[in-house]
Structure formats: structure tokens, C-alpha cells
Short mmCIF file of C-alpha atoms in Angstrom, two decimals:
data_model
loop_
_atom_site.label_atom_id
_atom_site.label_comp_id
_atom_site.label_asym_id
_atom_site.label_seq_id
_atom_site.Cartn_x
_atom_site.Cartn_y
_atom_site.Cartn_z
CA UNK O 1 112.08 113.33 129.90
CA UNK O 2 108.20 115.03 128.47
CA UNK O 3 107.12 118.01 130.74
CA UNK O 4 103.58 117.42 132.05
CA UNK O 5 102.65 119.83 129.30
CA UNK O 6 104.09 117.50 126.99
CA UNK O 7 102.25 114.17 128.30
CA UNK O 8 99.14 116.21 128.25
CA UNK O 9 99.60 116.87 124.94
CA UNK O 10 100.48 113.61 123.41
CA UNK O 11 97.04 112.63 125.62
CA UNK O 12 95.04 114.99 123.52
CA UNK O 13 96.59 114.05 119.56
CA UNK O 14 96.69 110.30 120.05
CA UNK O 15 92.62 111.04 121.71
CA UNK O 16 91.69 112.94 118.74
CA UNK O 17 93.35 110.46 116.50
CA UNK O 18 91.72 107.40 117.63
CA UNK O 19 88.27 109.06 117.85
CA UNK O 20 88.97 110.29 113.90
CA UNK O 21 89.67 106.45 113.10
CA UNK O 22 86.96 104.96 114.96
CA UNK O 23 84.72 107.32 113.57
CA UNK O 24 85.34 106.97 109.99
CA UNK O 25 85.58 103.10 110.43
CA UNK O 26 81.93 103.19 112.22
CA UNK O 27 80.82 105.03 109.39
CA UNK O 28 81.61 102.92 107.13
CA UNK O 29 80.36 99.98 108.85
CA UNK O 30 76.70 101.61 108.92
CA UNK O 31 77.04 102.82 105.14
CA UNK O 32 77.92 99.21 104.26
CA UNK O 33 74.94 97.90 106.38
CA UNK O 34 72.65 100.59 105.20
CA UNK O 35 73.32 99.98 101.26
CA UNK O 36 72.76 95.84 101.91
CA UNK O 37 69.58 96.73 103.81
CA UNK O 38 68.32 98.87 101.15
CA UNK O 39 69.10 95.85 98.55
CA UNK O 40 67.42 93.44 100.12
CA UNK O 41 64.59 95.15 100.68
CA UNK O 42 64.13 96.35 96.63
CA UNK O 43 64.81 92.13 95.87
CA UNK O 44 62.51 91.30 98.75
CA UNK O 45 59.73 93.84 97.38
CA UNK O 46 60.61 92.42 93.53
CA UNK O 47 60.04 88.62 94.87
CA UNK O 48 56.73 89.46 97.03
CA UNK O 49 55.42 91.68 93.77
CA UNK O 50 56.30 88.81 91.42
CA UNK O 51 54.51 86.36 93.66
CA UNK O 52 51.31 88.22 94.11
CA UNK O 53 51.22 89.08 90.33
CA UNK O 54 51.73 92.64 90.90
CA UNK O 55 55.26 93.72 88.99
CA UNK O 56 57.17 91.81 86.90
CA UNK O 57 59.63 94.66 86.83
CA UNK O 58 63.16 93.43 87.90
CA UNK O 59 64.46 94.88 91.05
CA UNK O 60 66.15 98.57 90.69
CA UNK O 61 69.81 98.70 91.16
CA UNK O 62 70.43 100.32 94.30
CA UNK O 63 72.42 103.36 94.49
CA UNK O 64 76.13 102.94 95.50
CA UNK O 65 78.31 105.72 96.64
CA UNK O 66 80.96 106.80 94.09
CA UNK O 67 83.41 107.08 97.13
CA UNK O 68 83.06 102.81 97.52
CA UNK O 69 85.14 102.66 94.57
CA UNK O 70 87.04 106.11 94.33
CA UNK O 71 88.68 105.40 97.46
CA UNK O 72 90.25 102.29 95.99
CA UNK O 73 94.01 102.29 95.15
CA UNK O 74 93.52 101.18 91.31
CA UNK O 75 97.00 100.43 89.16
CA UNK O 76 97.35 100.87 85.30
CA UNK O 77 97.42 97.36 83.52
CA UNK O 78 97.48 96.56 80.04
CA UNK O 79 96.10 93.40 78.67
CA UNK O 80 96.24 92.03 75.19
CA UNK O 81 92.25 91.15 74.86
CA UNK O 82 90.67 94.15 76.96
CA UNK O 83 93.59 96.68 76.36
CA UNK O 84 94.01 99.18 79.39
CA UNK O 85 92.44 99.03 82.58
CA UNK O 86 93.24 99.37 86.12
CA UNK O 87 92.92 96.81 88.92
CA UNK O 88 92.85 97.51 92.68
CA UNK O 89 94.60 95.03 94.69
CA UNK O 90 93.63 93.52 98.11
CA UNK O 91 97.00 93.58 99.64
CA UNK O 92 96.88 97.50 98.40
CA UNK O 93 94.31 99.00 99.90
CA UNK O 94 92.27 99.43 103.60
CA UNK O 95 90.32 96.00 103.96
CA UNK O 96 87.28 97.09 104.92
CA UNK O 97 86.84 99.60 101.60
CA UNK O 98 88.31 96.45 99.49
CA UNK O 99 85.84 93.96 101.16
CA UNK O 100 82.77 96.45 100.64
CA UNK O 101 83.74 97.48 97.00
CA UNK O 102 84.35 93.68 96.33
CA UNK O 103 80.67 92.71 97.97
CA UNK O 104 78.97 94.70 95.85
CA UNK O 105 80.47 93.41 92.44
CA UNK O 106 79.85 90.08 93.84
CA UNK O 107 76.24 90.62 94.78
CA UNK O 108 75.93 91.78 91.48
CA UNK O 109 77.34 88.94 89.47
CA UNK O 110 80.18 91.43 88.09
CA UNK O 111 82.62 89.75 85.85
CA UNK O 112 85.28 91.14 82.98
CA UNK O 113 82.15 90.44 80.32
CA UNK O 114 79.48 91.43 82.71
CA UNK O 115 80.55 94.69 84.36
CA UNK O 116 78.99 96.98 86.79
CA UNK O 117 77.18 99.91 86.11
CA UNK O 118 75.79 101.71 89.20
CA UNK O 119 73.52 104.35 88.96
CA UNK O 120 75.92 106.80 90.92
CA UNK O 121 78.95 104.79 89.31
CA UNK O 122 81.04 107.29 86.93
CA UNK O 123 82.72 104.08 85.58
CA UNK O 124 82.21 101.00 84.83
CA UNK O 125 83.63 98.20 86.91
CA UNK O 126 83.97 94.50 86.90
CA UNK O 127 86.28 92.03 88.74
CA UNK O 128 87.92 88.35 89.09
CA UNK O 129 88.36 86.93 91.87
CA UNK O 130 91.39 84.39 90.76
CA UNK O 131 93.50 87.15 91.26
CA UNK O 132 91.13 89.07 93.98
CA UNK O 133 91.37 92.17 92.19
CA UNK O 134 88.74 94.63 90.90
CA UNK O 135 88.90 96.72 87.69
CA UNK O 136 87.83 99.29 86.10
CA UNK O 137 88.01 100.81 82.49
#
């Protein structure tokens, strides 16, 4: 049987431990929304510039955290055509850091041939979605 002591101290780590888990998930959740915001806006400012004849300059990639992709789980591979890479599987990492790192590939039309090259990206990074995996190389 847990002293009172002991109760009140169970209490206090599984507190602290759901407050560190909801925080770092609501975090994320506003990073995610903040980064889509601040793409829309850049294509929304492109389209309206284009239309009034101001700038033809294509929209600026926006700037993506390094940790959207660093905090994957990526795995060594070895293909024959591209050689080595790494791939970070769904089933192998958080969802919400998979789904967010997978968005932004998508959004920008990332394939194998066509990779990703953020301006705060370290690495360059493209994905298929046959086998819902991103890489990087």
C-alpha cells in the first residue's frame, strides 16, 4: 500500500509529465500553423503582385525549421540508381512530426528527382509516397 507521501508524489510526476507532453504537442501544433500561414501569405502576395503587374518574381521559399526534419527517425538504405540514402518511416516515428515533415515536401512538389532544398534545410530532402517514406541524402 503508497503512503500519502507516496500518492502525492505520483500526483506531482504524472502532473508534470502530462503538462511537458501537452506542451510540446501545442507547440508544435502552432509552429505547424504558423509556417502554413506564413506560406500562404508569400503565394497569396506572389498571385496579387502578378495580377496587378507588380512582380513577376516567384514566391520565396519559406523558412522551415531544421528540427521538422532532424527530429525524424531516418534509416540507412542503399539503392542501385540513387546509391545511399536514408528514409524515415511513418510507422517509425511520432505522427504529428511525420505528418508535418511530410506536408511540407508535399506542398512543395518534392519527389526523388525534384528534392527539397529549404533555406534553413542542411540537407536535401525528397520523398515518395508509394511507400510513405521521406528521404534524405
Amino acid at each position: 500500500m503508497l503512503s500519502e507521501d507516496d500518492i502525492q508524489l505520483v500526483k506531482q510526476i504524472v502532473k508534470e509529465t502530462l503538462y511537458e507532453i501537452l506542451e510540446a504537442e501545442f507547440y508544435d501544433g502552432v509552429f505547424s500553423l504558423l509556417d502554413a500561414v506564413e506560406g500562404g501569405i508569400a503565394a497569396f502576395k506572389h498571385q496579387l503582385g502578378v495580377k496587378k503587374g507588380v512582380s513577376a518574381e516567384p514566391p520565396k521559399t519559406v523558412a522551415v525549421r531544421e528540427e521538422t526534419f532532424a527530429c525524424l527517425k531516418f534509416e540507412p538504405q542503399k539503392g542501385i540508381r540513387i546509391g545511399e540514402f536514408e528514409v524515415a518511416y511513418k510507422e517509425n516515428n511520432l505522427p504529428e512530426h511525420w505528418n508535418h515533415a511530410f506536408n511540407i515536401l508535399k506542398q512543395a512538389n518534392a519527389t526523388i528527382k525534384n528534392r527539397y532544398h529549404g533555406r534553413a534545410i542542411s540537407t536535401a530532402i525528397g520523398f515518395t509516397v508509394k511507400g510513405e517514406s521521406s528521404d534524405r541524402s
